[in-house]
Structure formats: structure tokens, C-alpha cells
Amino acid sequence: MKYETVIGLEVHVELATKSKIFCSCSAHSFGAEPNSHVCPACCGMPGMLPVVNKRVVDYGMKAGMMLNCHINRTTTFDKKSYYYPDLPAAYQTTQWFAPVAVNGTVEIETSGGKKSVRIKQIHMEEDAGKLVHDIREDTTHVDFNRTSVPLIEIVSQPDLSGAEEVEAYLERLKTLLRYAKVAECEMAHGTMRCDVNLSVRPEGSNVLGVRTEMKNMNSIEAIKRAIEYEVSRHIDAIENGTEVLVQETRRWDDIKGKSYAMRTKETAGDYRYFPDPNVMPIVIDDEWFDSIKATLPELPEVKKARYTGEYGLSDYDADQLTKSIAVCECFEDAYSVCGNAKDAANWMISEVMSLLNVKKMTYDMLDLNGITLGELIVLVSGGKVGRANAKKILAAIFDDPSIVPEEYAKANGFIVSNDTGLIATVVKETVAADPKSVADFKGGKEKALMALFGKCMKQLKGNCDPQVLRKILIDHINGL
Amino acid sequence: MKKIIVDDMLLTKDLPTTAGSKMLEGYMSLFEAEAISRLNGAGYTISGKAEVGEFAIDLICETNYKGAFVKKGKLASPVAEMLEGDAEAAVCMDVNGSVRRAAAQNSLVSIKPTYGTVSRFGTVPVACSGETVSVMAKSADNCEAVLSIIAGHDDKDGTSLSDEDCAKAKEVSPMRRIAVLGNMLKDTDLAVARKIEIFRENLAAKGIEVCEINSDVIAASSAAWNVLMCAELCNNVSRYDGVKYGYRAENFSGIDELYTNSRTEAFGELLKCAILFGSDTLSTENYMKVYDKSLRVRRVVSEAFNALFEQYDAVMMPACSSFDYSEDIEDTAVFEENYYTAPASITGLPAVVIDGVQLVGKAFSEGSLLAFAKEYEKEAK
Ligand SMILES: [Zn+2]
């Protein structure tokens, strides 16, 4: 018999706000000393009251809009109670009754074609802390740096049918939320985490099979392996009766390549949700709604179409540029100044993006001012600065955004001189010192000319129009 | 320097705050209540912290982990006793009516302001949706002086009302017609009934019209309030788990036993009762039947009051069934005794206690209630 897999995902995404959701502590403590980003509020001490960080609601709304959701114009926070040492107040403030966004869709594309994945809801909530187990001392320490860091949980309908779709869906979420600049979505940093709900049923059946949930998956590769394992475990149980499937939460052990049932105690329980009386319902009026709507970015595929159509870029270039919203913005700003899309794209792809690679930075980390880059491109295309020197200027503006390219070029002697007398002198000296290359060139070796050209350019410190140099050089050799 | 007493529900930086619980014995807060900061700024010093019953949900602080508070065979109010000294007033949390009961029983004046006009920042949270920082003093003048300092918007409290709204609470309009809640006159003892009678006569003598009305809705407040209060309490005291601060049991193996033993050993019986009841009302099974229904009752009670305020300037009711609780009254009696205080707690309406009687006014009418109380005092002398 043939089977089909039914998967729904609950994806937790850390919002990229500066501060935590209900207090003013910094939300960014990756790698920091334990308990160095805490205050009485996020440590659950009595007497502090939650004051909602408006930015969190902005981002929650924006995420909802990116996922084509309906935004609830009145959204509320609720308390979810459970005991765990990483939860200092013994309740998590989350959204149970009126989440910020509901009923959305995410479009994905796989080898099987295009598909629309329905989003049930997006709710905002606070993260819990971390437990650090010390095996040597047999003790457990609590780190509250992460408590109250804002999260959204994106709950999909069970519309995914396998690992490939899951991967495409997660990649698409990542792209959309990064484009909206609301989240980093980096599984390796824990800023994106995923619970997988999975069941298996005979193909064509409309009855759902027994559903199991795997919690806190933190790499796409692990998720793919876990799905594969679970599907075969389910089919084995159905066909061979190897075990009785029960609705349960399981833990995926990526090293052993197996999933394990969690103790029922860890999963069962009544969270006793109720509205948080300390947080007034948040009313999103038209003005607020519209101000967020106005900040929505153009979607990557729309940008790509514009780049290949309006700007005449190649498919490859458009693909490269639209990998990151930061790259797109820098490119568009540079283009607005230099007026040549191809030039701007070349600079972005062959210089800026490779510089990011060299510095081991992600494309999203790009913090280069596109206007400044555009000014630099103008200097090069106008023949005022040579390409090699332009790269040095780029490296400088990459690190110091206050630098003005033209001033920097002047100060460092990078301005092209069109003093043909000087060029002729340099050519004469260089050619005289390298008779072998001259002979090679005359003997038909084109490369030998490039060697001479390079030596001259070096001598001129790059400040020379390549076309002018080339002409003077060839004329000189031919005249020998 | 003017002196002020605060009860042990308000966090202080230099003195421990225990909320009357062994769980918080010796607990030193890193910050203090907003009300205290405002009083310090106005030149007041704290002359002492008054004992409260565990998390201030009990009758009038009859007992806490330190023992029973009894005076001449009746329950004593530590705040009232401290007010015999030279402090101008006491700032106390009215969680479940204990402040109003203590004022009524000790011939003191108390004012519970409109919910949201005084910041709850820095108060030990119990029943956040209804509890209010209140003032108790020997005179209405003193109550007014202290309330005017602590009232006002505070960014640190998300439920704090705007300064514009808080200013409304200072406006004064005269009392012309007062409703007496007949339902609540039936079960009081003779002394309380007599007090109400005299009060009505005094009102009549002042030319204030007094009408007896009945409201089953308002009388149902206590049942709903007990649900909301205990549910919120259960959630709020869950943070005391022996892990981070507060009492930790000596003997335990594993985290579950650490929780269970610490809480079992540190919490008193009344609190445990409230926790269990509150937890049950929030279970999936009971949420709609009990908790959500209580939220709806809260709305209906507010509407019933608002309808009365179309015709009346205040609603008069006792603050307690007796001025003289004997020392052997059951702790759990408070869940019935708050029949008299729950209407103002569940709605967040202001209430003044003067001459043993409680007057509940419409939102932002504490200015009028205190003006009335001052006049009443003057004439009584
Ligand atoms: Zn904090």
C-alpha cells in the first residue's frame, strides 16, 4: 500500500528587537555571561509589572502581513502556567485567545510544483531561560539571559507532505521574515526553532493518522532525517504492527538517528491559560496598521522580475542580488546614484558580496551605504579612479561609513592623472627595462603585453585611464 | 518629617518584605513601590511596616507565619494599632477587603481609589485585576493628603490610567442621593445594623435622600470575585518555588520535590486553599464554566453599578458583618465575609469607609467620597 505523510509545523522565531518584550533588558545575549542581561522583571521577582515593547507588536504585525494573515485589530496577552526552573515566574506570557495574526498563506515551490501552505496563526510570546547542566558537579544552573526575549510562533495547517516541502517552507519563512527585517531566523543561533507534527495515512484517505510531535528541532538537516525516520516508524507500525502508535511528544536524537517518546510528565498537563490582567488589550487602529503596512518590502520574486525586466540584468545576477534584502537595498541605492544597473550589479556581486565572504559575514549583515558605493562607481566610470584603487576605497568605506569616496581618493593620491607626458615616460622606461616581454609580444604573445601594461599601471599607482595607457603602450612598442 | 506606615505588601528597599508569608521571610527587594517613592519625594519617612496576613487575602490579618494577632479576645489589626502612634496614615494593599474591614472595625477612615489611579508597581502581586493601593488614617483629611501624593499615572504599570483620568478623581461633586443596598443589611450583627441605621439618620439630617434598593447582581460579586482572586493568586504565587529566592526546603531529591516540599512547608493553610481552588477554576474543564463566567459576572456587576449611578451618587453597604470577629473565627470565613467588599474589588470602583460604613462611588469619585467623609467627620464632632 502507498502512504502519504501529513505534516504541520510550529515554528518559533526570535524577533530582532533591541530589548526584551516586557522590560528594557537587551534581547541580544548570544555568547554573553550567564545572567548578565537580566532585571527583576525578567527574573520573575514580585512587584514588577509588564510593559509591552511596542516594537514587538510592530514586528508581530509585520510578520503576519508578510504571511498574508488577517491581523486581529484587538490582540491580547495571556498567561500560560507551568513549573520549570527556566521559567522564573512559573508562567509564560503568550497569546492564547486573540493572537496578533490568523489565517495566512505561504507559497512554496518544490520539484513537485507550487503549493500554498495555510497558516493557522501567529502569536507573540516571551522565551524561557536556559538550563545549563554541569555533569562533573551533578548540578543544574539557570541562565535567565533569554527569558522574555520576544518570539513569534508560526503555526501552519497540516499542509506539508514531506521533507522537501518542509525545507522549502522553512526557507521561504526565513526569506520573508528576513526581507521584512523582523528576524534573523538562524537555526544555528537558536533564533529559529521548529516543532514537527507528523502523521501517516494510506494515500487518498481523508482520515488523519495518529499524530506525533517532535519538539525543538534546530537544523534543517536534522528535521529531514527526523521526518524520514518517523515516517518509516509509522508505516512499520501500521503494516507490521511493530508498535502501537499513540499521540505523543517525541524527542529526536540526531546523533543516534532515532526518536524517543518523552516521559508523559514532561508533556501532559493543563496550562491553565487566562488573560493577563496586567496587560491591557492592544488595539491596532488604522493609523498603526497603515504605518506598518507602508514598511512592507517588495517580495524577492517581484524584485527579481524588476531587476531582469526594467534593469535588464541577467537571471543569475538578479538571483544573486535578491538573496538578501540588505544586498538589494545597497544595490538599489548605488544604482540610484550611478544610473547604471549593470555596473552597480557587478560591483555588488563581484566586489561587495565577495568582501562579505572574505570577512565571513552573512549577506544580511551588510551595512554598506549604497549611496556611497554609487559615488564610488561614478568615480570609476568617469575615469577619475582606477579599478584597483577603487577596490581599496571600497574596503575603506566598508569599514567606515563616514568616508566620502572622492575625498578619500584625493587624500590617498588615487585620482587618475591624464598627464600623457608622464604616462609616456613611464611606458618608455618600463619597455626599456623589459626587452624580453617586448620580444614576446612582437612574437605574437598577447599575454606579454598584459605584463607590460600591469608594470606600467603599477608604476603609475593605478591613477591612469587604462584605455589611454594601452594606446600609448602599443604605439610606443610599434614605434620601436 | 511626616511619618507614614506601609503594610508588608509594599516592597521596600531597606526593610524586608514578606507579604506575611514564610516563603518570603527576610526577602529584600531590589526596588521599592512607586507609592513609597512618591511619598519619600514628598517628605514622608516610613515609620514602620505593618504585618499582613499571608498575601493579604484574609479577614484583617488574624494570623500569619509568625503567629496570631489577637487583642482582648478579638482579632486585631496591626495597621490600626500602629496608627495609634504619630504616623499620618497607612498605605496598604486592598487585595480582598482587609483594609476596609480593619477601618470599619477600628473607627478609622479608609479610601480605596479607582483601579488604575494609583500605581501597583512594587506591590506583591496577588489579584492584579482588582487589588488597589489604599490609604487608611484617623481622618479623611489625612487619607486625602496621602492619596493625592500617591495617585497619578505611572509608565511602569501597564494598567495605570492617564494623568487626565487621574485628575478626574480629584473633582468634587456633592452627594444628594445615596442608595442603600438592602441585600447586605440582612446578615450583619446588631452593632453593624445599628451603625447603618445611625448613618442613614445622619444623612437624612443633612438633607441627603437615602433609598433602599436591592441588587442580586451586586450581591453575587463575592462568588465571582473569589474565583478571579484565587485564579490570579494561584498564578502569581507560582513564582515562589524555592529555586530563585525565598524559602527552600532542606530535604528534597529532584526538582519536583524541591517545588513540592518548599511550597508545602512555607505556605499556610488559607493560601493553600486559595491556590487549589484557583488552580481548579482555570483547568480546561472549568475555564468556561467557572472562570470565564466570573469575568462575565464582573461586567454585569459593573453595568448594575453604572445603572445605579444614573440615579444615585453613591451606594452604601456595610464593610463587614461584625465589628468584633472573635479570635476563633475560621480563616476561610473570609470567602463569605468578602460579600461586603467584593463589589468594589471586582469592579475597581472607589470606596470610602467612614464611621463603620462603606460608600461605593462611581469611577473617579474618590474626591467626592472623601469630601463627603470630611464633612461627615466635622459634623460628628
Ligand atoms: Zn529584564
CSV table of N, CA, C and O in Angstrom, one decimal, chain A residues 40 43-51 79-81 83-91 97 142 144 263 265 270-275 277-280, chain B residues 11 27 30-31 115 120-123 125 128-129 155-159 232 234-236 238-240 244-245 255-256 259 263 279 282-284 287 291 295:
chain,number,residue,atom,x,y,z
A,40,PRO,N,14.9,42.6,37.6
A,40,PRO,CA,13.8,41.9,38.4
A,40,PRO,C,12.6,41.4,37.6
A,40,PRO,O,12.0,40.4,38.0
A,43,CYS,N,13.3,38.2,35.7
A,43,CYS,CA,13.7,37.1,36.7
A,43,CYS,C,12.5,36.7,37.5
A,43,CYS,O,12.6,35.9,38.5
A,44,GLY,N,11.4,37.3,37.2
A,44,GLY,CA,10.1,36.9,37.9
A,44,GLY,C,10.0,37.3,39.4
A,44,GLY,O,9.4,36.7,40.2
A,45,MET,N,10.7,38.4,39.7
A,45,MET,CA,10.6,38.9,41.1
A,45,MET,C,9.3,39.6,41.3
A,45,MET,O,8.8,40.2,40.4
A,46,PRO,N,8.8,39.5,42.5
A,46,PRO,CA,7.5,40.1,42.7
A,46,PRO,C,7.5,41.7,42.6
A,46,PRO,O,8.5,42.3,43.0
A,47,GLY,N,6.5,42.3,42.1
A,47,GLY,CA,6.4,43.7,42.1
A,47,GLY,C,6.6,44.4,40.8
A,47,GLY,O,6.2,45.6,40.6
A,48,MET,N,7.3,43.7,39.8
A,48,MET,CA,7.5,44.3,38.5
A,48,MET,C,6.2,44.0,37.7
A,48,MET,O,5.7,43.0,37.7
A,49,LEU,N,5.8,45.0,36.9
A,49,LEU,CA,4.7,44.8,36.0
A,49,LEU,C,5.1,44.9,34.6
A,49,LEU,O,6.0,45.6,34.2
A,50,PRO,N,4.5,44.1,33.7
A,50,PRO,CA,4.9,44.0,32.3
A,50,PRO,C,4.5,45.3,31.6
A,50,PRO,O,3.3,45.7,31.7
A,51,VAL,N,5.4,45.9,30.8
A,51,VAL,CA,5.1,47.0,29.9
A,51,VAL,C,5.4,46.6,28.5
A,51,VAL,O,6.6,46.3,28.3
A,79,LYS,N,-1.7,34.3,30.1
A,79,LYS,CA,-0.7,33.6,30.9
A,79,LYS,C,-0.8,32.1,30.7
A,79,LYS,O,-1.9,31.6,30.8
A,80,LYS,N,0.3,31.5,30.5
A,80,LYS,CA,0.3,30.0,30.4
A,80,LYS,C,1.2,29.5,31.6
A,80,LYS,O,2.3,29.8,31.7
A,81,SER,N,0.6,28.7,32.5
A,81,SER,CA,1.2,28.3,33.7
A,81,SER,C,1.9,26.9,33.6
A,81,SER,O,1.2,26.0,33.2
A,83,TYR,N,5.4,24.7,35.7
A,83,TYR,CA,6.6,24.8,36.5
A,83,TYR,C,7.8,24.3,35.8
A,83,TYR,O,7.8,23.2,35.3
A,84,TYR,N,8.8,25.1,35.7
A,84,TYR,CA,10.1,24.6,35.1
A,84,TYR,C,11.1,25.6,35.6
A,84,TYR,O,10.8,26.8,35.5
A,85,PRO,N,12.3,25.2,36.0
A,85,PRO,CA,13.2,26.2,36.6
A,85,PRO,C,13.7,27.2,35.6
A,85,PRO,O,14.1,28.3,36.0
A,86,ASP,N,13.5,27.0,34.3
A,86,ASP,CA,14.0,28.1,33.4
A,86,ASP,C,12.9,29.1,33.1
A,86,ASP,O,13.0,30.0,32.4
A,87,LEU,N,11.7,28.9,33.8
A,87,LEU,CA,10.6,29.9,33.7
A,87,LEU,C,10.4,30.6,35.0
A,87,LEU,O,9.7,30.1,35.9
A,88,PRO,N,11.0,31.7,35.2
A,88,PRO,CA,11.2,32.3,36.5
A,88,PRO,C,9.9,32.6,37.2
A,88,PRO,O,9.8,32.5,38.4
A,89,ALA,N,8.8,33.1,36.5
A,89,ALA,CA,7.6,33.4,37.2
A,89,ALA,C,6.6,32.3,37.2
A,89,ALA,O,5.5,32.4,37.7
A,90,ALA,N,7.0,31.1,36.7
A,90,ALA,CA,6.2,29.9,36.5
A,90,ALA,C,5.0,30.2,35.6
A,90,ALA,O,4.0,29.4,35.7
A,91,TYR,N,5.1,31.2,34.8
A,91,TYR,CA,4.1,31.3,33.7
A,91,TYR,C,4.8,32.0,32.6
A,91,TYR,O,5.7,32.8,32.8
A,97,PHE,N,-5.9,33.6,23.4
A,97,PHE,CA,-7.3,33.9,23.0
A,97,PHE,C,-7.4,34.8,21.7
A,97,PHE,O,-8.3,34.6,20.9
A,142,VAL,N,20.8,27.9,36.2
A,142,VAL,CA,19.8,28.6,35.4
A,142,VAL,C,20.4,29.9,34.9
A,142,VAL,O,21.0,30.6,35.6
A,144,PHE,N,19.1,33.2,32.9
A,144,PHE,CA,17.9,33.9,32.5
A,144,PHE,C,18.1,35.0,31.4
A,144,PHE,O,17.2,35.8,31.2
A,263,ARG,N,8.9,11.4,28.5
A,263,ARG,CA,8.1,11.0,29.7
A,263,ARG,C,6.7,11.7,29.6
A,263,ARG,O,6.7,12.9,29.3
A,265,LYS,N,5.1,12.9,31.8
A,265,LYS,CA,5.1,14.0,32.8
A,265,LYS,C,5.6,15.3,32.1
A,265,LYS,O,5.2,16.4,32.5
A,270,ASP,N,-2.1,20.7,32.1
A,270,ASP,CA,-3.1,21.7,31.8
A,270,ASP,C,-2.4,23.0,32.0
A,270,ASP,O,-2.0,23.3,33.1
A,271,TYR,N,-2.3,23.8,31.0
A,271,TYR,CA,-1.5,25.1,31.1
A,271,TYR,C,-2.3,26.2,31.8
A,271,TYR,O,-1.8,27.3,32.0
A,272,ARG,N,-3.6,26.0,32.0
A,272,ARG,CA,-4.4,26.9,32.8
A,272,ARG,C,-4.3,28.4,32.2
A,272,ARG,O,-4.0,29.3,32.9
A,273,TYR,N,-4.5,28.5,30.9
A,273,TYR,CA,-4.4,29.8,30.3
A,273,TYR,C,-5.5,30.7,30.8
A,273,TYR,O,-6.6,30.3,31.1
A,274,PHE,N,-5.1,32.0,31.0
A,274,PHE,CA,-6.1,33.0,31.3
A,274,PHE,C,-5.6,34.4,30.9
A,274,PHE,O,-4.4,34.5,30.8
A,275,PRO,N,-6.4,35.3,30.6
A,275,PRO,CA,-6.0,36.6,30.2
A,275,PRO,C,-5.1,37.3,31.2
A,275,PRO,O,-5.5,37.3,32.4
A,277,PRO,N,-4.1,40.0,33.4
A,277,PRO,CA,-4.8,41.3,33.8
A,277,PRO,C,-3.8,42.5,33.8
A,277,PRO,O,-4.3,43.6,33.9
A,278,ASN,N,-2.6,42.2,33.8
A,278,ASN,CA,-1.6,43.3,33.8
A,278,ASN,C,-1.3,43.9,32.4
A,278,ASN,O,-0.6,44.9,32.4
A,279,VAL,N,-1.8,43.2,31.4
A,279,VAL,CA,-1.5,43.8,30.1
A,279,VAL,C,-2.9,44.1,29.4
A,279,VAL,O,-3.7,43.2,29.2
A,280,MET,N,-3.1,45.4,29.2
A,280,MET,CA,-4.4,45.8,28.6
A,280,MET,C,-4.4,45.3,27.2
A,280,MET,O,-3.4,45.2,26.5
B,11,LEU,N,6.7,46.7,48.5
B,11,LEU,CA,8.2,46.4,48.6
B,11,LEU,C,9.0,47.6,49.0
B,11,LEU,O,8.7,48.8,48.6
B,27,TYR,N,13.0,38.5,52.8
B,27,TYR,CA,13.2,38.8,51.4
B,27,TYR,C,13.5,40.3,51.3
B,27,TYR,O,12.7,41.2,51.7
B,30,LEU,N,15.0,44.5,45.4
B,30,LEU,CA,16.0,45.3,44.8
B,30,LEU,C,15.4,46.7,44.4
B,30,LEU,O,16.1,47.6,44.0
B,31,PHE,N,14.1,46.9,44.6
B,31,PHE,CA,13.5,48.1,44.2
B,31,PHE,C,12.3,48.3,45.2
B,31,PHE,O,11.9,47.4,45.9
B,115,TYR,N,-9.5,51.8,40.5
B,115,TYR,CA,-8.5,50.9,40.0
B,115,TYR,C,-7.7,51.7,38.8
B,115,TYR,O,-8.4,52.2,37.9
B,120,ARG,N,0.5,50.2,40.9
B,120,ARG,CA,0.7,49.0,41.7
B,120,ARG,C,2.1,48.5,41.5
B,120,ARG,O,2.5,47.4,42.0
B,121,PHE,N,3.0,49.3,40.8
B,121,PHE,CA,4.4,49.0,40.7
B,121,PHE,C,5.0,48.8,42.1
B,121,PHE,O,4.9,49.7,42.9
B,122,GLY,N,5.7,47.7,42.3
B,122,GLY,CA,6.4,47.5,43.6
B,122,GLY,C,5.5,46.9,44.7
B,122,GLY,O,5.8,47.0,45.8
B,123,THR,N,4.3,46.4,44.3
B,123,THR,CA,3.5,45.7,45.3
B,123,THR,C,3.5,44.3,45.0
B,123,THR,O,3.6,43.9,43.8
B,125,PRO,N,2.2,41.0,43.9
B,125,PRO,CA,1.0,40.8,43.2
B,125,PRO,C,0.2,39.6,43.7
B,125,PRO,O,0.8,38.5,44.0
B,128,CYS,N,-4.3,40.8,40.6
B,128,CYS,CA,-3.9,42.0,39.9
B,128,CYS,C,-5.1,42.8,39.3
B,128,CYS,O,-5.0,44.0,39.1
B,129,SER,N,-6.1,42.0,38.9
B,129,SER,CA,-7.2,42.7,38.2
B,129,SER,C,-8.1,43.5,39.1
B,129,SER,O,-9.0,44.3,38.6
B,155,ASP,N,4.3,55.1,34.2
B,155,ASP,CA,4.6,54.3,33.0
B,155,ASP,C,5.0,52.8,33.3
B,155,ASP,O,5.0,52.0,32.5
B,156,LYS,N,5.4,52.6,34.6
B,156,LYS,CA,5.9,51.3,34.9
B,156,LYS,C,4.7,50.3,35.2
B,156,LYS,O,5.0,49.1,35.5
B,157,ASP,N,3.5,50.8,35.2
B,157,ASP,CA,2.3,49.9,35.4
B,157,ASP,C,1.4,50.0,34.2
B,157,ASP,O,0.9,51.1,33.9
B,158,GLY,N,1.3,48.9,33.4
B,158,GLY,CA,0.6,48.9,32.2
B,158,GLY,C,-0.9,49.2,32.4
B,158,GLY,O,-1.6,49.5,31.4
B,159,THR,N,-1.4,49.1,33.6
B,159,THR,CA,-2.8,49.3,33.8
B,159,THR,C,-3.1,50.7,34.4
B,159,THR,O,-4.2,51.1,34.7
B,232,GLU,N,-6.0,34.2,40.0
B,232,GLU,CA,-4.8,35.1,39.8
B,232,GLU,C,-3.8,34.9,40.9
B,232,GLU,O,-2.6,34.9,40.6
B,234,CYS,N,-3.3,32.0,42.5
B,234,CYS,CA,-2.6,30.8,42.2
B,234,CYS,C,-1.5,31.0,41.2
B,234,CYS,O,-0.3,30.5,41.3
B,235,ASN,N,-1.8,31.8,40.1
B,235,ASN,CA,-0.8,32.0,39.1
B,235,ASN,C,0.4,32.9,39.7
B,235,ASN,O,1.6,32.6,39.4
B,236,ASN,N,0.0,33.9,40.4
B,236,ASN,CA,1.0,34.9,40.9
B,236,ASN,C,2.0,34.3,42.0
B,236,ASN,O,3.1,34.7,42.1
B,238,SER,N,2.8,31.2,42.0
B,238,SER,CA,3.6,30.0,41.5
B,238,SER,C,5.1,30.3,41.4
B,238,SER,O,5.9,29.4,41.4
B,239,ARG,N,5.4,31.6,41.3
B,239,ARG,CA,6.8,32.0,41.1
B,239,ARG,C,7.6,31.6,42.4
B,239,ARG,O,8.8,31.6,42.3
B,240,TYR,N,6.9,31.5,43.5
B,240,TYR,CA,7.7,31.1,44.8
B,240,TYR,C,7.8,29.6,44.8
B,240,TYR,O,7.0,28.9,45.2
B,244,LYS,N,14.7,30.3,43.1
B,244,LYS,CA,15.5,31.5,42.9
B,244,LYS,C,15.7,32.3,44.2
B,244,LYS,O,16.8,33.0,44.3
B,245,TYR,N,14.7,32.4,45.0
B,245,TYR,CA,14.8,33.2,46.2
B,245,TYR,C,13.7,32.7,47.1
B,245,TYR,O,12.9,31.9,46.7
B,255,ILE,N,13.9,18.1,41.2
B,255,ILE,CA,13.2,19.4,41.1
B,255,ILE,C,11.8,19.4,41.6
B,255,ILE,O,11.3,20.3,42.2
B,256,ASP,N,11.1,18.3,41.3
B,256,ASP,CA,9.7,18.2,41.7
B,256,ASP,C,9.5,18.2,43.2
B,256,ASP,O,8.6,18.9,43.7
B,259,TYR,N,10.2,21.7,44.6
B,259,TYR,CA,8.9,22.6,44.5
B,259,TYR,C,8.0,22.2,45.6
B,259,TYR,O,7.5,23.0,46.4
B,263,ARG,N,7.0,24.5,48.9
B,263,ARG,CA,5.7,25.2,49.0
B,263,ARG,C,4.9,24.6,50.1
B,263,ARG,O,4.1,25.3,50.8
B,279,SER,N,-6.5,27.1,41.0
B,279,SER,CA,-6.0,26.3,40.0
B,279,SER,C,-7.1,25.5,39.3
B,279,SER,O,-7.1,25.4,38.1
B,282,LEU,N,-9.2,27.3,36.7
B,282,LEU,CA,-8.5,27.6,35.4
B,282,LEU,C,-8.3,26.4,34.6
B,282,LEU,O,-7.8,26.4,33.5
B,283,SER,N,-8.7,25.2,35.1
B,283,SER,CA,-8.5,24.0,34.3
B,283,SER,C,-9.3,24.0,33.1
B,283,SER,O,-10.3,24.7,33.0
B,284,THR,N,-8.8,23.3,32.1
B,284,THR,CA,-9.5,23.3,30.8
B,284,THR,C,-11.0,23.0,31.0
B,284,THR,O,-11.9,23.5,30.3
B,287,TYR,N,-12.7,26.2,32.9
B,287,TYR,CA,-12.4,27.6,32.4
B,287,TYR,C,-13.7,28.3,32.0
B,287,TYR,O,-14.0,29.4,32.5
B,291,TYR,N,-14.3,30.2,35.3
B,291,TYR,CA,-13.5,31.4,35.2
B,291,TYR,C,-14.1,32.5,34.2
B,291,TYR,O,-14.3,33.6,34.6
B,295,LEU,N,-15.7,36.3,34.8
B,295,LEU,CA,-15.4,37.5,34.1
B,295,LEU,C,-16.6,38.2,33.5
B,295,LEU,O,-16.7,39.4,33.6
